[in-house]
PDB file of C-alpha atoms in Angstrom:
ATOM      1  CA  MET V   1      54.276  16.914 101.156  1.00 44.00           C
ATOM      2  CA  THR V   2      54.237  17.693  97.433  1.00 46.00           C
ATOM      3  CA  LEU V   3      50.908  18.425  95.712  1.00 46.00           C
ATOM      4  CA  LYS V   4      50.447  17.073  92.198  1.00 44.00           C
ATOM      5  CA  PRO V   5      48.904  19.234  89.489  1.00 45.00           C
ATOM      6  CA  LEU V   6      45.254  18.402  88.818  1.00 42.00           C
ATOM      7  CA  TRP V   7      45.962  16.893  85.389  1.00 39.00           C
ATOM      8  CA  GLN V   8      48.465  14.456  86.924  1.00 43.00           C
ATOM      9  CA  LEU V   9      45.916  13.455  89.558  1.00 41.00           C
ATOM     10  CA  GLY V  10      43.336  12.732  86.843  1.00 45.00           C
ATOM     11  CA  PHE V  11      45.918  10.794  84.813  1.00 41.00           C
ATOM     12  CA  SER V  12      46.901   8.777  87.893  1.00 42.00           C
ATOM     13  CA  THR V  13      43.269   8.007  88.593  1.00 40.00           C
ATOM     14  CA  ALA V  14      42.732   6.821  85.012  1.00 40.00           C
ATOM     15  CA  ILE V  15      45.787   4.539  85.197  1.00 39.00           C
ATOM     16  CA  MET V  16      44.619   3.050  88.511  1.00 41.00           C
ATOM     17  CA  MET V  17      41.149   2.425  87.054  1.00 40.00           C
ATOM     18  CA  ALA V  18      42.628   0.729  83.974  1.00 39.00           C
ATOM     19  CA  ILE V  19      44.881  -1.494  86.077  1.00 39.00           C
ATOM     20  CA  SER V  20      41.938  -2.313  88.320  1.00 39.00           C
ATOM     21  CA  ALA V  21      39.742  -3.208  85.340  1.00 40.00           C
ATOM     22  CA  CYS V  22      42.400  -5.519  83.909  1.00 40.00           C
ATOM     23  CA  SER V  23      42.991  -7.286  87.208  1.00 40.00           C
ATOM     24  CA  GLN V  24      39.261  -7.684  87.970  1.00 43.00           C
ATOM     25  CA  GLU V  25      39.888  -6.110  91.369  1.00 41.00           C
ATOM     26  CA  PRO V  26      37.982  -3.032  92.513  1.00 41.00           C
ATOM     27  CA  ALA V  27      39.758   0.309  92.482  1.00 40.00           C
ATOM     28  CA  PRO V  28      40.998   1.520  95.868  1.00 40.00           C
ATOM     29  CA  ALA V  29      38.264   3.268  97.836  1.00 41.00           C
ATOM     30  CA  SER V  30      40.474   6.305  98.366  1.00 38.00           C
ATOM     31  CA  VAL V  31      40.567   7.183  94.653  1.00 38.00           C
ATOM     32  CA  ALA V  32      38.172  10.017  93.892  1.00 39.00           C
ATOM     33  CA  ILE V  33      37.033  10.132  90.285  1.00 37.00           C
ATOM     34  CA  PRO V  34      36.220  13.673  89.199  1.00 37.00           C
ATOM     35  CA  PRO V  35      33.014  14.116  87.175  1.00 39.00           C
ATOM     36  CA  THR V  36      33.459  14.417  83.434  1.00 37.00           C
ATOM     37  CA  PRO V  37      31.791  17.252  81.539  1.00 37.00           C
ATOM     38  CA  ALA V  38      29.463  14.697  79.885  1.00 40.00           C
ATOM     39  CA  SER V  39      28.153  13.584  83.288  1.00 37.00           C
ATOM     40  CA  ILE V  40      27.191  17.082  84.393  1.00 35.00           C
ATOM     41  CA  PRO V  41      23.604  18.001  83.455  1.00 38.00           C
ATOM     42  CA  HIS V  42      23.337  20.913  81.013  1.00 35.00           C
ATOM     43  CA  THR V  43      20.444  23.164  81.951  1.00 34.00           C
ATOM     44  CA  ASN V  44      19.662  26.843  81.904  1.00 33.00           C
ATOM     45  CA  HIS V  45      19.154  26.763  85.641  1.00 32.00           C
ATOM     46  CA  THR V  46      21.697  26.754  88.421  1.00 29.00           C
ATOM     47  CA  MET V  47      21.378  23.425  90.146  1.00 32.00           C
ATOM     48  CA  ALA V  48      23.345  22.216  93.156  1.00 31.00           C
ATOM     49  CA  SER V  49      24.424  18.628  93.357  1.00 32.00           C
ATOM     50  CA  SER V  50      26.283  16.588  95.912  1.00 32.00           C
ATOM     51  CA  PRO V  51      29.082  14.084  95.291  1.00 34.00           C
ATOM     52  CA  GLU V  52      26.528  11.354  95.988  1.00 35.00           C
ATOM     53  CA  ALA V  53      24.245  12.741  93.252  1.00 34.00           C
ATOM     54  CA  ALA V  54      27.082  12.506  90.726  1.00 35.00           C
ATOM     55  CA  SER V  55      27.663   8.830  91.453  1.00 35.00           C
ATOM     56  CA  THR V  56      24.117   7.649  92.145  1.00 35.00           C
ATOM     57  CA  PRO V  57      21.445   8.172  89.466  1.00 41.00           C
ATOM     58  CA  THR V  58      18.481   9.890  91.036  1.00 42.00           C
ATOM     59  CA  SER V  59      15.688  12.042  89.788  1.00 44.00           C
ATOM     60  CA  HIS V  60      16.418  14.892  92.197  1.00 42.00           C
ATOM     61  CA  THR V  61      19.589  16.836  91.491  1.00 40.00           C
ATOM     62  CA  SER V  62      18.724  20.187  92.975  1.00 45.00           C
ATOM     63  CA  GLN V  63      18.190  21.578  96.436  1.00 45.00           C
ATOM     64  CA  ASN V  64      14.520  21.897  95.528  1.00 86.00           C
ATOM     65  CA  ASP V  65      13.341  18.299  95.474  1.00 90.00           C
ATOM     66  CA  CYS V  66      10.381  19.282  93.280  1.00 96.00           C
ATOM     67  CA  GLU V  67      12.803  19.815  90.361  1.00 97.00           C
ATOM     68  CA  ILE V  68      14.058  16.972  88.210  1.00 97.00           C
ATOM     69  CA  ALA V  69      16.984  16.931  85.770  1.00 98.00           C
ATOM     70  CA  LEU V  70      16.340  14.707  82.745  1.00 98.00           C
ATOM     71  CA  ASN V  71      18.780  14.189  79.880  1.00 98.00           C
ATOM     72  CA  GLY V  72      18.169  12.800  76.398  1.00 98.00           C
ATOM     73  CA  THR V  73      21.035  11.434  74.306  1.00 97.00           C
ATOM     74  CA  ASP V  74      21.909  10.729  70.680  1.00 97.00           C
ATOM     75  CA  ALA V  75      21.524   7.037  71.609  1.00 97.00           C
ATOM     76  CA  MET V  76      17.751   7.564  72.113  1.00 97.00           C
ATOM     77  CA  GLN V  77      17.886   7.218  75.883  1.00 97.00           C
ATOM     78  CA  PHE V  78      16.572   9.251  78.795  1.00 98.00           C
ATOM     79  CA  SER V  79      18.798   9.431  81.857  1.00 98.00           C
ATOM     80  CA  LEU V  80      15.906   8.235  84.051  1.00 98.00           C
ATOM     81  CA  LYS V  81      13.370   5.429  83.786  1.00 98.00           C
ATOM     82  CA  GLN V  82      11.365   6.684  86.759  1.00 98.00           C
ATOM     83  CA  ILE V  83      10.733  10.177  88.079  1.00 97.00           C
ATOM     84  CA  GLU V  84       9.971  10.306  91.782  1.00 96.00           C
ATOM     85  CA  ILE V  85       8.156  13.380  93.055  1.00 96.00           C
ATOM     86  CA  PRO V  86       7.755  13.894  96.815  1.00 96.00           C
ATOM     87  CA  ALA V  87       4.141  13.986  98.007  1.00 94.00           C
ATOM     88  CA  HIS V  88       4.559  17.515  99.399  1.00 95.00           C
ATOM     89  CA  CYS V  89       5.201  18.969  95.908  1.00 96.00           C
ATOM     90  CA  THR V  90       2.120  20.694  94.512  1.00 95.00           C
ATOM     91  CA  GLN V  91       4.087  21.540  91.376  1.00 96.00           C
ATOM     92  CA  ALA V  92       7.081  19.861  89.774  1.00 97.00           C
ATOM     93  CA  THR V  93       9.568  21.079  87.190  1.00 98.00           C
ATOM     94  CA  ILE V  94      11.436  18.892  84.722  1.00 98.00           C
ATOM     95  CA  HIS V  95      14.608  20.374  83.250  1.00 98.00           C
ATOM     96  CA  LEU V  96      15.187  18.515  79.972  1.00 98.00           C
ATOM     97  CA  SER V  97      18.597  18.697  78.309  1.00 98.00           C
ATOM     98  CA  HIS V  98      19.578  17.095  75.005  1.00 98.00           C
ATOM     99  CA  THR V  99      23.165  16.115  75.760  1.00 97.00           C
ATOM    100  CA  GLY V 100      23.854  14.819  72.255  1.00 97.00           C
ATOM    101  CA  LYS V 101      25.124  16.677  69.208  1.00 97.00           C
ATOM    102  CA  LEU V 102      22.614  15.746  66.495  1.00 97.00           C
ATOM    103  CA  PRO V 103      20.081  18.352  65.288  1.00 97.00           C
ATOM    104  CA  LYS V 104      16.410  18.052  66.186  1.00 94.00           C
ATOM    105  CA  THR V 105      15.517  17.137  62.594  1.00 95.00           C
ATOM    106  CA  ALA V 106      17.522  13.908  62.968  1.00 94.00           C
ATOM    107  CA  MET V 107      17.429  13.182  66.712  1.00 97.00           C
ATOM    108  CA  GLY V 108      14.943  15.569  68.317  1.00 97.00           C
ATOM    109  CA  HIS V 109      13.837  14.958  71.899  1.00 98.00           C
ATOM    110  CA  ASN V 110      10.991  16.314  73.959  1.00 98.00           C
ATOM    111  CA  VAL V 111       9.288  15.187  77.131  1.00 98.00           C
ATOM    112  CA  VAL V 112       5.522  14.689  77.131  1.00 98.00           C
ATOM    113  CA  ILE V 113       3.607  13.874  80.315  1.00 98.00           C
ATOM    114  CA  THR V 114       0.341  11.991  80.016  1.00 98.00           C
ATOM    115  CA  SER V 115      -1.563   9.256  81.799  1.00 97.00           C
ATOM    116  CA  GLN V 116      -0.706   5.662  81.002  1.00 97.00           C
ATOM    117  CA  ALA V 117      -4.275   5.215  79.710  1.00 97.00           C
ATOM    118  CA  HIS V 118      -3.901   8.028  77.138  1.00 98.00           C
ATOM    119  CA  LEU V 119      -0.329   7.326  76.019  1.00 98.00           C
ATOM    120  CA  ARG V 120      -1.148   5.511  72.776  1.00 98.00           C
ATOM    121  CA  GLY V 121      -3.648   8.159  71.623  1.00 98.00           C
ATOM    122  CA  VAL V 122      -1.330  11.042  72.543  1.00 98.00           C
ATOM    123  CA  LEU V 123       1.523   9.488  70.543  1.00 98.00           C
ATOM    124  CA  SER V 124      -0.710   8.737  67.550  1.00 98.00           C
ATOM    125  CA  ASP V 125      -2.154  12.246  67.475  1.00 98.00           C
ATOM    126  CA  GLY V 126       1.316  13.735  68.009  1.00 98.00           C
ATOM    127  CA  LEU V 127       2.594  11.878  64.976  1.00 97.00           C
ATOM    128  CA  GLN V 128      -0.281  13.271  62.902  1.00 97.00           C
ATOM    129  CA  ALA V 129       0.402  16.785  64.263  1.00 98.00           C
ATOM    130  CA  GLY V 130       3.867  16.496  62.729  1.00 97.00           C
ATOM    131  CA  LYS V 131       7.110  18.352  63.165  1.00 94.00           C
ATOM    132  CA  GLU V 132       5.479  21.788  62.766  1.00 96.00           C
ATOM    133  CA  HIS V 133       3.764  21.102  66.127  1.00 97.00           C
ATOM    134  CA  GLU V 134       6.800  19.309  67.583  1.00 97.00           C
ATOM    135  CA  PHE V 135       4.912  15.974  67.514  1.00 98.00           C
ATOM    136  CA  VAL V 136       2.345  17.054  70.120  1.00 98.00           C
ATOM    137  CA  LYS V 137      -1.270  17.690  69.131  1.00 98.00           C
ATOM    138  CA  PRO V 138      -2.026  21.364  69.874  1.00 98.00           C
ATOM    139  CA  ASN V 139      -4.176  21.918  72.978  1.00 97.00           C
ATOM    140  CA  ASP V 140      -4.393  18.185  73.701  1.00 98.00           C
ATOM    141  CA  GLU V 141      -6.231  17.929  77.041  1.00 97.00           C
ATOM    142  CA  ARG V 142      -4.691  14.480  77.617  1.00 98.00           C
ATOM    143  CA  VAL V 143      -1.226  16.051  77.838  1.00 98.00           C
ATOM    144  CA  LEU V 144      -0.433  17.344  81.316  1.00 97.00           C
ATOM    145  CA  ALA V 145       2.690  19.155  80.074  1.00 98.00           C
ATOM    146  CA  HIS V 146       5.285  18.970  77.301  1.00 98.00           C
ATOM    147  CA  SER V 147       8.568  20.593  76.438  1.00 98.00           C
ATOM    148  CA  LYS V 148       9.578  21.970  73.088  1.00 97.00           C
ATOM    149  CA  LEU V 149      11.459  19.673  70.698  1.00 98.00           C
ATOM    150  CA  LEU V 150      15.212  19.927  71.324  1.00 98.00           C
ATOM    151  CA  GLY V 151      18.302  19.317  69.238  1.00 98.00           C
ATOM    152  CA  GLY V 152      21.768  18.519  70.571  1.00 98.00           C
ATOM    153  CA  GLY V 153      22.968  20.999  73.206  1.00 98.00           C
ATOM    154  CA  GLU V 154      19.530  22.552  73.785  1.00 98.00           C
ATOM    155  CA  SER V 155      17.428  22.524  76.948  1.00 98.00           C
ATOM    156  CA  ASP V 156      13.911  23.399  78.098  1.00 98.00           C
ATOM    157  CA  SER V 157      11.963  23.266  81.349  1.00 98.00           C
ATOM    158  CA  ILE V 158       8.328  22.476  82.057  1.00 98.00           C
ATOM    159  CA  THR V 159       6.396  23.022  85.282  1.00 97.00           C
ATOM    160  CA  PHE V 160       3.124  21.252  86.028  1.00 97.00           C
ATOM    161  CA  ASP V 161       0.650  20.640  88.845  1.00 96.00           C
ATOM    162  CA  THR V 162       1.054  17.246  90.511  1.00 95.00           C
ATOM    163  CA  ALA V 163      -2.558  16.735  91.692  1.00 93.00           C
ATOM    164  CA  LEU V 164      -3.496  14.530  88.712  1.00 89.00           C
ATOM    165  CA  LEU V 165      -0.451  12.319  89.262  1.00 92.00           C
ATOM    166  CA  LYS V 166      -2.075  11.114  92.483  1.00 89.00           C
ATOM    167  CA  THR V 167      -5.232   9.874  90.717  1.00 90.00           C
ATOM    168  CA  GLU V 168      -3.832   7.454  88.106  1.00 92.00           C
ATOM    169  CA  PRO V 169      -0.515   6.238  86.652  1.00 95.00           C
ATOM    170  CA  TYR V 170       1.338   8.859  84.614  1.00 97.00           C
ATOM    171  CA  VAL V 171       4.268   8.465  82.248  1.00 98.00           C
ATOM    172  CA  PHE V 172       6.827  10.644  80.506  1.00 98.00           C
ATOM    173  CA  VAL V 173       7.815   9.956  76.912  1.00 98.00           C
ATOM    174  CA  CYS V 174       9.589  11.440  73.901  1.00 98.00           C
ATOM    175  CA  SER V 175       7.038  11.819  71.101  1.00 98.00           C
ATOM    176  CA  PHE V 176       9.578  12.188  68.260  1.00 98.00           C
ATOM    177  CA  PRO V 177       8.764   9.432  65.715  1.00 97.00           C
ATOM    178  CA  GLY V 178      10.356   6.130  66.708  1.00 96.00           C
ATOM    179  CA  HIS V 179      11.597   7.336  70.095  1.00 98.00           C
ATOM    180  CA  SER V 180       8.674   6.441  72.367  1.00 97.00           C
ATOM    181  CA  GLY V 181       9.738   2.799  72.797  1.00 96.00           C
ATOM    182  CA  PRO V 182      13.107   3.324  74.488  1.00 97.00           C
ATOM    183  CA  MET V 183      12.477   6.890  75.716  1.00 98.00           C
ATOM    184  CA  ARG V 184       9.762   6.533  78.301  1.00 98.00           C
ATOM    185  CA  GLY V 185       9.379   6.108  82.001  1.00 98.00           C
ATOM    186  CA  THR V 186       6.961   6.299  84.898  1.00 97.00           C
ATOM    187  CA  ILE V 187       6.202   9.136  87.278  1.00 97.00           C
ATOM    188  CA  VAL V 188       5.479   8.275  90.886  1.00 95.00           C
ATOM    189  CA  ILE V 189       4.483  10.314  93.896  1.00 94.00           C
ATOM    190  CA  GLN V 190       6.345   9.273  97.040  1.00 89.00           C
TER     191      GLN V 190
END
């Protein structure tokens, strides 16, 4: 049996996928598609993931299910629309990565956690706080946690207590001006 070099295997896989797409037939189940560098989360933390995690979007990509990987892109999108935190977690950590290339002055992303009831006020006050405060009002008691504002290629992590998440609906949002519409999601305790 002759083993093909890795680049030939990837090329063969790409050809099979292209033929499959043109013929409207699914690719053979035996074809394994290696992850691309763009699909691998960029964080400052070592995180383990399974092959299933690479193909199925989930909010838990580490062995510690109280940690969540969240990516923001140059297309003003978060990688998740819902963050699910197991009920046993007393604290949770969100690892935010800006996987785009644009600087934070043009396409900055952060993650702000607040209750659904306070979202509008937090965003309004964040806008007034301006870029010098990374669009988050300083010492805002309505904000459970927030990351720093990131530009392309940067990452940050925030850790917060989950007790309040059990009392009322909470959301995560990017407070950079104009981003809060498409870049938001819900947080649920399972």
